[in-house]
Coordinates of C-alpha atoms (C1' of nucleotides) in Angstrom, one line a residue:
Chain A
M189 CA 118.0 79.1 121.8
A190 CA 119.8 76.3 120.5
S191 CA 123.0 78.4 119.7
E192 CA 122.1 78.5 115.8
R193 CA 118.2 78.6 115.7
D194 CA 118.7 82.9 115.6
H195 CA 121.1 83.6 112.5
K196 CA 119.8 85.2 110.2
P197 CA 121.7 84.0 106.5
E198 CA 119.0 84.8 103.8
A199 CA 117.2 87.7 102.6
P200 CA 113.6 88.3 104.2
G201 CA 110.3 86.9 103.2
D202 CA 111.6 83.8 101.2
G203 CA 114.9 81.2 102.2
P204 CA 115.1 77.8 104.6
G205 CA 113.4 78.2 107.9
E206 CA 111.0 80.7 106.7
G207 CA 108.7 77.4 105.4
T208 CA 106.3 77.2 102.8
V209 CA 104.4 80.2 104.0
G210 CA 107.1 82.5 103.7
K211 CA 107.4 81.3 100.4
A212 CA 103.9 82.2 99.6
L213 CA 103.8 85.7 101.2
A214 CA 107.1 86.3 98.9
V215 CA 105.0 85.5 95.7
L216 CA 102.1 87.5 97.1
D217 CA 104.2 90.6 97.5
D218 CA 105.8 90.3 93.9
I219 CA 102.4 90.6 92.9
A220 CA 101.5 93.4 95.2
A221 CA 104.6 95.2 94.6
R222 CA 103.7 95.1 90.8
G223 CA 100.8 97.5 91.1
R224 CA 98.6 96.1 88.2
P225 CA 97.4 93.0 87.2
V226 CA 99.9 90.1 86.0
R227 CA 100.0 87.2 83.8
F228 CA 101.9 83.9 85.2
A229 CA 104.5 83.9 82.8
E230 CA 105.4 87.4 83.8
L231 CA 105.6 85.8 87.3
L232 CA 107.7 83.3 86.5
E233 CA 110.1 85.2 84.6
T234 CA 111.7 86.9 87.6
S235 CA 110.6 84.2 90.1
P236 CA 112.7 81.8 92.1
F237 CA 110.4 79.5 92.2
P238 CA 110.2 76.5 89.8
K239 CA 107.0 76.7 87.5
A240 CA 105.3 74.2 89.0
T241 CA 105.9 75.3 92.5
L242 CA 104.7 79.1 91.5
Y243 CA 101.6 77.3 90.2
R244 CA 100.8 75.5 93.6
F245 CA 101.4 78.9 94.9
V246 CA 99.4 81.2 92.9
Q247 CA 96.1 78.7 93.2
V248 CA 96.5 78.7 96.3
L249 CA 96.9 81.8 97.1
T250 CA 93.6 82.3 94.8
R251 CA 92.1 79.9 96.4
Q252 CA 92.3 81.3 99.7
G253 CA 91.3 84.5 98.3
M254 CA 94.5 86.8 98.9
L255 CA 94.4 86.9 95.4
S256 CA 91.9 87.8 92.2
Y257 CA 91.9 86.0 88.9
D258 CA 90.5 87.3 86.5
P259 CA 89.6 84.4 83.9
E260 CA 89.3 86.1 80.8
R261 CA 92.9 88.0 80.8
Q262 CA 94.1 85.9 82.7
T263 CA 95.6 87.6 85.3
Y264 CA 96.4 87.8 89.3
A265 CA 96.2 90.6 91.5
P266 CA 96.4 90.8 95.3
G267 CA 92.8 90.2 96.6
L268 CA 90.0 91.7 98.2
R269 CA 90.7 89.1 101.9
L270 CA 93.6 91.4 102.4
V271 CA 91.5 94.6 102.5
R272 CA 89.2 93.4 105.1
L273 CA 92.6 91.7 107.3
A274 CA 93.9 95.2 106.6
H275 CA 91.5 97.0 108.5
A276 CA 91.8 94.6 111.6
A277 CA 95.8 95.7 111.0
W278 CA 95.0 99.0 111.0
Q279 CA 93.0 99.1 114.4
A280 CA 94.9 97.1 116.2
S281 CA 98.4 98.0 114.8
S282 CA 99.1 101.2 113.6
L283 CA 98.7 104.7 115.4
A284 CA 95.9 105.6 113.3
P285 CA 93.1 105.5 115.7
I286 CA 95.1 106.6 118.7
A287 CA 96.0 109.9 116.6
R288 CA 92.9 110.6 114.8
P289 CA 91.7 113.1 116.8
H290 CA 94.7 114.9 117.3
L291 CA 95.0 114.6 113.3
D292 CA 91.5 116.1 113.0
R293 CA 92.4 119.1 115.2
L294 CA 96.3 119.6 113.7
S295 CA 94.4 119.6 110.0
R296 CA 91.9 122.8 111.4
A297 CA 94.5 124.2 112.6
T298 CA 97.2 124.4 110.2
G299 CA 94.8 124.0 107.4
E300 CA 97.7 122.2 105.3
T301 CA 98.2 118.3 104.5
V302 CA 98.5 116.1 107.4
H303 CA 100.2 113.2 107.3
L304 CA 101.1 110.4 109.5
A305 CA 103.3 107.1 108.6
Q306 CA 105.4 104.5 110.3
L307 CA 108.0 102.1 109.6
D308 CA 107.8 99.0 107.8
A309 CA 110.4 97.1 106.3
G310 CA 112.8 100.1 106.0
Q311 CA 110.0 102.1 104.3
V312 CA 107.5 104.9 104.8
L313 CA 104.2 103.7 105.5
Y314 CA 101.5 106.4 105.4
V315 CA 98.9 104.9 107.9
D316 CA 96.8 107.9 108.1
K317 CA 96.4 111.2 105.9
R318 CA 94.0 114.8 106.2
N319 CA 94.1 117.0 103.2
A320 CA 93.2 120.7 103.5
R321 CA 89.6 119.6 102.7
E322 CA 88.2 116.0 103.3
P323 CA 88.0 114.3 106.7
V324 CA 87.7 110.9 105.5
A325 CA 90.4 108.5 106.4
M326 CA 90.5 105.4 104.6
Y327 CA 93.2 103.3 102.0
S328 CA 93.2 105.5 99.4
Q329 CA 95.3 107.2 100.8
A330 CA 96.1 104.3 104.3
G331 CA 98.6 102.0 102.9
K332 CA 100.7 104.1 100.1
V333 CA 104.5 103.3 101.4
G334 CA 107.2 105.8 100.0
P335 CA 110.7 106.0 100.9
A336 CA 112.6 107.0 104.1
Y337 CA 115.5 108.3 102.8
C338 CA 113.8 111.3 100.9
T339 CA 110.5 112.5 103.5
G340 CA 110.1 114.6 106.0
V341 CA 108.4 111.5 108.3
G342 CA 110.8 109.2 107.2
K343 CA 114.1 111.0 108.0
A344 CA 112.7 112.1 111.5
M345 CA 111.6 108.7 112.2
L346 CA 115.4 107.1 111.0
A347 CA 117.0 109.9 113.4
Y348 CA 115.8 108.3 116.3
L349 CA 116.2 104.6 115.5
P350 CA 119.3 102.7 117.5
E351 CA 122.1 102.0 115.2
A352 CA 121.3 98.8 115.6
E353 CA 118.2 98.5 113.5
L354 CA 119.1 102.4 111.3
A355 CA 122.3 100.6 109.6
P356 CA 120.5 97.6 107.8
V357 CA 117.8 100.0 107.2
L358 CA 119.9 102.6 105.4
Q359 CA 121.9 99.9 103.4
R360 CA 117.9 98.9 102.2
Q361 CA 117.3 102.7 100.8
A362 CA 117.7 103.4 97.3
W363 CA 118.8 106.3 97.0
H364 CA 117.5 107.5 93.6
P365 CA 117.8 111.3 93.3
F366 CA 114.5 112.7 92.8
T367 CA 115.2 116.1 92.6
P368 CA 118.8 117.6 93.1
K369 CA 117.5 118.1 96.5
T370 CA 117.3 114.2 97.8
I371 CA 119.8 113.0 99.5
T372 CA 121.6 110.4 98.0
D373 CA 124.0 108.8 100.6
A374 CA 124.1 106.7 103.8
A375 CA 127.1 109.0 104.9
S376 CA 125.1 112.4 104.5
M377 CA 121.9 111.3 105.9
R378 CA 123.4 110.6 108.6
A379 CA 124.8 114.0 108.6
E380 CA 121.7 115.2 108.4
L381 CA 120.3 113.1 111.1
A382 CA 121.9 114.1 113.6
A383 CA 121.1 117.8 112.9
I384 CA 117.3 116.5 112.9
R385 CA 118.5 114.9 116.4
A386 CA 120.0 118.6 117.3
R387 CA 117.2 120.6 116.5
G388 CA 114.1 118.0 117.3
H389 CA 111.9 118.0 114.0
A390 CA 113.2 117.3 110.3
F391 CA 112.6 119.3 106.9
D392 CA 111.4 118.4 103.5
D393 CA 113.4 120.5 101.7
E394 CA 112.0 119.4 98.0
E395 CA 114.0 116.5 98.3
H396 CA 111.4 113.9 96.8
E397 CA 109.1 116.4 94.6
P398 CA 109.7 119.5 93.4
G399 CA 108.0 122.6 95.0
I400 CA 106.9 120.0 98.1
I401 CA 108.1 120.9 100.9
C402 CA 107.2 119.9 104.7
I403 CA 108.0 119.3 108.5
A404 CA 108.2 116.5 110.0
V405 CA 108.0 115.8 114.1
P406 CA 108.5 111.7 115.4
I407 CA 106.2 110.4 117.8
L408 CA 108.5 108.4 121.2
T409 CA 107.7 106.9 123.8
R410 CA 108.6 108.0 127.1
A411 CA 111.7 105.3 126.4
G412 CA 112.3 107.2 123.8
R413 CA 111.6 104.2 121.0
V414 CA 110.4 105.8 117.4
L415 CA 106.8 104.6 117.0
G416 CA 106.0 106.4 113.6
A417 CA 106.3 110.4 112.8
L418 CA 104.2 113.6 112.0
S419 CA 104.1 115.8 109.2
V420 CA 102.6 119.1 107.8
T421 CA 103.4 119.2 104.0
S422 CA 102.7 122.1 101.9
T423 CA 104.4 124.1 98.7
T424 CA 107.0 126.9 98.0
A425 CA 104.2 128.9 96.7
R426 CA 102.5 129.0 99.5
T427 CA 105.4 128.6 102.2
S428 CA 109.0 128.6 103.3
L429 CA 111.0 126.1 105.8
E430 CA 110.8 128.8 108.0
G431 CA 107.0 129.8 107.2
L432 CA 106.0 125.5 108.1
T433 CA 108.3 126.3 111.9
E434 CA 105.1 127.9 112.5
H435 CA 103.3 124.8 113.3
L436 CA 105.7 123.5 115.2
P437 CA 103.9 124.1 118.7
E438 CA 100.7 122.5 117.4
I439 CA 102.6 119.6 115.8
R440 CA 104.6 119.1 119.2
R441 CA 101.5 119.0 121.2
A442 CA 99.7 116.8 118.7
V443 CA 102.9 114.1 118.7
E444 CA 103.3 114.5 122.8
A445 CA 99.5 113.6 123.5
I446 CA 100.0 110.1 120.6
G447 CA 103.1 109.0 122.0
D448 CA 101.4 109.3 125.8
E449 CA 98.4 107.4 124.5
A450 CA 99.8 104.8 122.8
Q451 CA 102.2 104.1 126.0
D452 CA 99.0 103.5 127.8
W453 CA 97.2 101.4 125.4
R454 CA 100.5 99.9 125.2
F455 CA 101.0 99.1 121.6
P456 CA 101.9 96.4 119.6
D457 CA 105.4 96.7 118.8
Q458 CA 106.2 97.2 115.3
A459 CA 109.7 96.2 114.0
A460 CA 111.2 98.2 111.6
E461 CA 112.6 95.2 110.1
Chain B
M48 CA 95.2 58.9 94.9
A49 CA 94.8 60.7 91.1
S50 CA 91.0 60.5 91.2
E51 CA 90.2 62.0 94.3
R52 CA 92.1 64.9 94.5
D53 CA 89.6 67.8 93.3
H54 CA 86.9 67.1 95.9
K55 CA 86.7 69.6 98.3
P56 CA 85.2 68.2 101.9
E57 CA 86.1 70.7 104.5
A58 CA 85.7 73.9 105.5
P59 CA 86.8 76.8 103.6
G60 CA 90.6 77.8 105.2
D61 CA 91.5 74.9 106.5
G62 CA 91.6 70.9 105.8
P63 CA 93.9 69.0 103.8
G64 CA 94.5 70.0 100.3
E65 CA 94.9 73.7 101.0
G66 CA 98.5 73.0 102.6
T67 CA 100.3 74.8 104.9
V68 CA 99.3 78.1 103.5
G69 CA 95.5 78.0 104.1
K70 CA 96.4 76.6 107.6
A71 CA 98.8 79.9 107.8
L72 CA 95.9 81.9 107.0
A73 CA 93.4 80.6 109.0
V74 CA 95.4 81.5 112.0
L75 CA 95.5 85.1 110.7
D76 CA 92.0 85.3 110.2
D77 CA 91.4 83.8 113.6
I78 CA 93.4 86.7 115.2
A79 CA 91.8 89.5 112.4
A80 CA 89.1 88.1 113.7
R81 CA 89.2 88.7 117.2
G82 CA 89.2 92.9 117.3
R83 CA 92.0 93.0 119.6
P84 CA 95.6 91.7 120.6
V85 CA 95.2 88.2 121.7
R86 CA 97.4 85.9 123.6
F87 CA 98.8 82.2 122.8
A88 CA 96.6 81.2 125.1
E89 CA 93.7 82.3 123.8
L90 CA 94.1 81.1 120.2
L91 CA 95.0 77.9 121.6
E92 CA 92.3 77.7 123.1
T93 CA 89.6 77.4 119.8
S94 CA 92.5 76.3 117.4
P95 CA 92.7 73.2 115.9
F96 CA 96.2 73.1 115.5
P97 CA 98.2 71.4 118.5
K98 CA 100.1 73.7 120.9
A99 CA 103.6 73.3 118.9
T100 CA 102.1 74.1 115.4
L101 CA 100.5 76.9 116.7
Y102 CA 102.9 78.4 118.1
R103 CA 105.3 78.2 115.2
F104 CA 102.7 79.5 112.5
V105 CA 102.6 82.6 114.5
Q106 CA 106.5 83.1 114.8
V107 CA 106.6 82.8 111.2
L108 CA 103.5 85.2 110.8
T109 CA 105.2 87.4 112.8
R110 CA 108.5 87.5 111.4
Q111 CA 106.8 87.7 107.9
G112 CA 105.4 91.3 109.3
M113 CA 101.7 89.8 108.6
L114 CA 101.3 90.0 112.8
S115 CA 103.0 92.2 115.0
Y116 CA 103.8 90.7 118.6
D117 CA 103.8 93.3 122.1
P118 CA 106.3 91.7 123.8
E119 CA 105.4 93.1 127.0
R120 CA 101.8 91.6 126.7
Q121 CA 102.8 88.7 125.0
T122 CA 99.6 89.6 122.2
Y123 CA 99.7 89.1 118.9
A124 CA 97.4 91.4 116.4
P125 CA 97.8 92.0 112.3
G126 CA 100.3 93.3 110.9
L127 CA 101.4 96.5 109.1
R128 CA 102.6 94.2 106.0
L129 CA 98.7 93.7 105.5
V130 CA 98.1 97.5 105.5
R131 CA 100.6 97.8 102.8
L132 CA 99.7 94.7 100.5
A133 CA 95.3 95.6 100.6
H134 CA 96.6 99.5 99.0
A135 CA 97.4 96.7 96.1
A136 CA 94.3 95.5 96.9
W137 CA 92.2 98.0 97.0
Q138 CA 93.6 99.8 93.7
A139 CA 94.1 96.4 91.6
S140 CA 90.7 94.3 92.6
S141 CA 88.3 97.0 93.8
L142 CA 85.8 99.0 92.4
A143 CA 87.1 101.6 94.5
P144 CA 89.3 103.8 91.8
I145 CA 86.5 103.5 89.2
A146 CA 84.0 104.1 91.6
R147 CA 85.6 107.0 93.1
P148 CA 84.7 110.2 91.0
H149 CA 80.9 108.7 91.1
L150 CA 81.0 108.3 94.4
D151 CA 82.1 112.1 95.2
R152 CA 79.4 113.2 92.3
L153 CA 76.6 111.0 94.3
S154 CA 77.9 112.6 97.7
R155 CA 77.6 115.6 96.5
A156 CA 74.7 115.5 94.9
T157 CA 72.6 113.7 98.0
G158 CA 74.1 114.8 100.7
E159 CA 73.9 112.1 102.7
T160 CA 76.0 109.3 103.6
V161 CA 77.3 106.7 100.7
H162 CA 78.9 103.2 100.3
L163 CA 80.4 101.5 98.4
A164 CA 80.1 97.5 98.5
Q165 CA 81.6 94.6 97.6
L166 CA 81.3 91.0 98.1
D167 CA 84.2 88.7 99.8
A168 CA 83.4 85.7 101.4
G169 CA 79.4 85.9 101.7
Q170 CA 79.8 88.9 103.8
V171 CA 79.4 92.9 102.5
L172 CA 83.1 94.6 102.0
Y173 CA 82.9 98.0 102.3
V174 CA 85.4 99.7 100.0
D175 CA 84.6 102.7 100.0
K176 CA 82.5 105.9 101.4
R177 CA 81.4 109.4 101.8
N178 CA 80.5 111.1 104.4
A179 CA 77.3 112.8 105.0
R180 CA 76.9 116.7 105.0
E181 CA 75.7 116.4 108.3
P182 CA 77.3 113.1 109.5
V183 CA 75.9 110.7 112.1
A184 CA 77.5 108.7 114.4
M185 CA 77.8 105.9 112.2
Y186 CA 80.9 103.3 111.8
S187 CA 81.7 102.1 108.4
Q188 CA 85.0 102.7 106.6
A189 CA 86.9 100.7 104.2
G190 CA 88.0 97.4 104.6
K191 CA 85.2 97.1 107.4
V192 CA 82.7 93.7 106.6
G193 CA 79.3 93.9 107.6
P194 CA 76.3 91.5 107.6
A195 CA 74.6 90.9 104.2
Y196 CA 71.5 89.7 104.8
C197 CA 70.6 92.8 106.4
T198 CA 71.9 95.5 104.8
G199 CA 71.1 97.5 101.5
V200 CA 74.5 96.5 99.5
G201 CA 74.0 93.3 100.9
K202 CA 70.7 92.5 100.0
A203 CA 71.0 94.2 96.5
M204 CA 74.6 92.0 95.8
L205 CA 72.6 89.1 96.8
A206 CA 69.5 89.6 94.6
Y207 CA 71.8 89.1 91.8
L208 CA 73.5 86.4 92.6
P209 CA 73.3 83.1 90.4
E210 CA 71.7 80.8 92.3
A211 CA 74.8 78.5 92.6
E212 CA 76.5 81.3 94.7
L213 CA 73.2 82.0 96.2
A214 CA 72.6 79.2 98.2
P215 CA 76.0 78.7 99.8
V216 CA 76.1 82.6 100.8
L217 CA 72.5 82.1 102.4
Q218 CA 73.5 79.1 104.1
R219 CA 76.4 81.3 105.7
Q220 CA 74.5 84.2 107.0
A221 CA 74.2 84.7 110.6
W222 CA 70.8 85.5 110.7
H223 CA 70.8 87.4 114.1
P224 CA 68.1 90.0 114.6
F225 CA 69.4 93.3 115.0
T226 CA 66.2 95.0 115.1
P227 CA 62.9 93.7 115.3
K228 CA 62.6 94.2 111.3
T229 CA 65.9 92.1 110.5
I230 CA 65.2 89.3 108.0
T231 CA 66.2 86.4 110.2
D232 CA 65.7 82.9 107.5
A233 CA 66.6 81.9 103.9
A234 CA 63.0 81.7 103.1
S235 CA 62.0 85.3 103.7
M236 CA 64.7 86.1 102.4
R237 CA 63.9 85.0 99.0
A238 CA 61.6 86.4 98.8
E239 CA 62.7 90.2 99.7
L240 CA 65.4 88.9 96.5
A241 CA 62.3 88.8 94.4
A242 CA 61.3 91.9 95.5
I243 CA 64.2 93.7 94.9
R244 CA 65.3 92.2 91.2
A245 CA 61.3 93.4 90.2
R246 CA 61.9 96.8 91.3
G247 CA 65.3 97.0 90.2
H248 CA 66.7 98.4 94.1
A249 CA 66.8 97.3 97.5
F250 CA 65.9 99.1 101.1
D251 CA 67.3 98.5 104.3
D252 CA 64.0 99.4 106.2
E253 CA 66.0 99.8 110.3
E254 CA 67.1 96.1 109.8
H255 CA 70.4 96.6 111.1
E256 CA 70.8 99.7 113.1
P257 CA 67.7 101.9 114.4
G258 CA 66.8 104.2 112.9
I259 CA 69.2 103.6 110.4
I260 CA 67.2 103.6 106.6
C261 CA 69.2 103.0 102.6
I262 CA 68.3 102.5 99.6
A263 CA 70.4 100.5 97.5
V264 CA 71.2 99.2 93.9
P265 CA 73.7 96.4 92.5
I266 CA 76.6 97.7 90.2
L267 CA 76.5 94.8 87.3
T268 CA 78.5 93.4 84.1
R269 CA 76.4 93.9 80.6
A270 CA 76.1 90.4 80.9
G271 CA 74.5 91.1 84.7
R272 CA 77.1 89.7 86.8
V273 CA 77.3 91.3 90.3
L274 CA 80.4 93.1 90.8
G275 CA 79.1 95.5 94.0
A276 CA 76.5 97.7 95.0
L277 CA 76.4 101.3 95.9
S278 CA 74.1 103.0 98.8
V279 CA 72.6 106.0 99.7
T280 CA 72.1 106.1 104.0
S281 CA 70.0 108.2 105.8
T282 CA 67.9 107.9 109.2
T283 CA 64.4 108.1 109.9
A284 CA 64.7 111.2 111.3
R285 CA 65.9 113.0 108.4
T286 CA 63.4 111.2 105.7
S287 CA 61.9 108.2 104.9
L288 CA 62.4 105.2 102.3
E289 CA 59.5 106.9 99.6
G290 CA 62.3 109.8 100.5
L291 CA 65.5 108.4 99.5
T292 CA 63.8 107.1 95.9
E293 CA 64.3 110.3 95.4
H294 CA 68.0 110.0 94.7
L295 CA 66.9 107.2 92.7
P296 CA 68.0 108.4 89.1
E297 CA 71.8 110.1 90.4
I298 CA 71.9 106.4 91.9
R299 CA 71.2 104.9 88.4
R300 CA 73.4 107.0 86.7
A301 CA 76.8 106.1 88.8
V302 CA 75.9 102.7 88.9
E303 CA 75.7 102.5 84.7
A304 CA 78.8 104.3 84.5
I305 CA 80.6 102.1 87.0
G306 CA 79.2 98.8 85.6
D307 CA 80.5 100.2 82.2
E308 CA 83.9 101.3 83.0
A309 CA 84.8 98.5 85.0
Q310 CA 83.4 96.3 82.2
D311 CA 86.5 98.1 79.7
W312 CA 88.6 97.8 82.6
R313 CA 88.6 94.1 82.4
F314 CA 88.2 94.1 85.8
P315 CA 89.3 90.8 88.1
D316 CA 86.9 87.9 88.8
Q317 CA 85.9 88.7 92.8
A318 CA 84.3 85.2 93.9
A319 CA 82.1 85.4 96.2
E320 CA 83.2 81.9 97.9
Chain C
dA136 C1' 109.9 77.7 148.6
dT137 C1' 107.0 75.1 146.3
dG138 C1' 102.6 74.5 142.9
dT139 C1' 101.5 76.1 139.1
dT140 C1' 100.3 78.0 134.4
dA141 C1' 101.8 80.2 130.2
dG142 C1' 105.4 79.9 126.2
dT143 C1' 109.1 77.9 124.0
dT144 C1' 112.1 73.5 122.7
dT145 C1' 113.4 68.8 121.2
dC146 C1' 113.1 65.0 117.7
dA147 C1' 111.2 60.7 115.7
dT148 C1' 107.5 59.9 112.4
dT149 C1' 104.4 61.3 109.0
dA150 C1' 102.8 64.3 105.3
dT151 C1' 103.5 67.6 102.3
dT152 C1' 105.8 70.0 99.1
dT153 C1' 109.1 70.0 95.2
dG154 C1' 110.6 70.1 90.1
dA155 C1' 111.5 67.7 85.9
dA156 C1' 108.8 66.0 82.7
dA157 C1' 105.2 65.6 80.4
dC158 C1' 100.6 66.9 78.7
dT159 C1' 96.8 69.6 77.4
dT160 C1' 94.5 73.7 75.3
dG161 C1' 94.4 77.4 72.6
dG162 C1' 95.9 80.7 69.0
dT163 C1' 99.2 81.4 65.1
dT164 C1' 102.3 80.1 60.9
dT165 C1' 102.8 77.6 56.9
Chain D
dA10 C1' 93.4 72.7 57.4
dA11 C1' 97.4 70.4 59.2
dA12 C1' 101.8 71.9 62.3
dC13 C1' 103.1 74.9 65.1
dC14 C1' 103.7 77.1 69.2
dA15 C1' 103.5 79.0 73.3
dA16 C1' 100.8 79.2 77.6
dG17 C1' 99.3 77.2 81.2
dT18 C1' 98.1 72.5 83.9
dT19 C1' 98.5 68.1 85.5
dT20 C1' 102.4 63.9 87.5
dC21 C1' 105.0 61.3 90.2
dA22 C1' 108.7 59.8 93.0
dA23 C1' 112.5 61.9 96.1
dA24 C1' 113.5 65.7 98.7
dT25 C1' 112.0 68.3 102.3
dA26 C1' 109.4 70.1 105.7
dA27 C1' 105.4 70.0 108.9
dT28 C1' 104.2 67.1 112.9
dG29 C1' 102.5 66.7 117.9
dA30 C1' 103.7 64.7 122.2
dA31 C1' 106.6 65.7 125.6
dA32 C1' 110.2 67.3 128.0
dC33 C1' 111.4 71.5 129.7
dT34 C1' 111.8 76.4 131.8
dA35 C1' 110.8 80.9 132.5
dA36 C1' 107.4 83.8 135.6
dC37 C1' 104.1 84.5 138.8
dA38 C1' 101.5 82.9 142.8
dT39 C1' 100.5 80.8 146.8

DNA sequence: ATGTTAGTTTCATTATTTGAAACTTGGTTT
DNA sequence: AAACCAAGTTTCAAATAATGAAACTAACAT
């Protein structure tokens, strides 16, 4: 620590200090975020990099297999090498492998949709899921991201985040009012988070999608650090928030088991930032 | 150096010409390949980079979320950012989204384990899967990689690869004899590939795991370019190679539908190299 | 206390990235 | 058909970032 090595003046991802690698990864993120194949010119429009520089990044990433290129349409999309790498990440750095049997049990016990999520860059990252029927665990479902401020798992994790980490995360939220019930500012959120801490679990009361409700409980280490969250989702047609609390004992059992096992397996740190 | 810019003298992944980004990604690959959290010193042992350089790569990758770091154990593992990126890759650059309904149908029709795979860096990359009605203990999931030379899907794809792409891929195979029936050299493989082309489908006759057999058919564009392969897997206890051919009509239907739709969706190129 | 190993920082040298501009290609308009 | 235009690609000197030997520090084991 040379006294000015540790300040972070720039946005995450690029900026000086993150080097060439950081910039290239920012380009990769950009392409991934669009959700469809993009042309070079499209990228260039919003890119902070000059033409030749962006061009070289895209070339290197393509040669590396991090992007795939469609020569006919001249479009770029995230490449298959990522799928291979992510499999390793999913196994080594997510709660999914540990949580698997507990998700299975919870799914069978409740018959409802079950989600396992972790925080990544201030967003909810779903790392596993059980549908009411299918027992498969794959990227069709894992890897999806969602907002933290209007999902049960998101709020459950935020509620137990230390202030130093919470503040920057709240600042990053989009606060888009998906439904009339969506919480749309940091102050209201802090009140909600206090309520969640008081009762030990979070609800999603149609805050993201109308008709969809869920109950979520955070997964914590013994020391109280947030690892992730588990939720059981249903519809207003089928039950109510009070109805969902029926599953609390089962959820609690799963959450505690996962937290304990994660502790013993000495789990990699997954910073929210 | 204007006249020697375009030769490729080095291994894929690193070497001059691939720049800092290529080197950093090689480090990432290295860590992912180990399949467990690794310490810095372990990495250093086999790394071509000097201490300080490797150290900085690992730092940058960690700050970027491509690696996660366990401060207690001082170990690195692939990070969650990869899971997020892979979701986008899976949707945009794999056959999985297109193939999904066809896999479902095939799975229902056969009741057996169904795999969808593509080639990535000369290896078989499983991009989707359906479990058998009566599940057998087997581990293959989306993102998992396997050898090309001793799996049904691998051989099916190799059989239709143009010579220019086939030769380097064959050279890269490990030819490890998993079972007595494993094909262990390129010459025998070329004979096998000819046989596959002659009948239009490939078998895995316990070449990877004893007792596990499968039938696989390549997914091709109308122009004949290999996109991937589809397989139906079972056990010698339950059926035989001849028994598996019963599913051929169903598999063919799925393969043709997927090939056609991929063509229309104008699919990103996924080079085997 | 002392030795040893693993991890981290420094800094002059070296090599790579950078980006404005020129160039090429493929398609469209006059 | 020639001229034009837009998208993509290459060039090259200047600017910047990467490199790696060596020095340093922390933590553990003797």
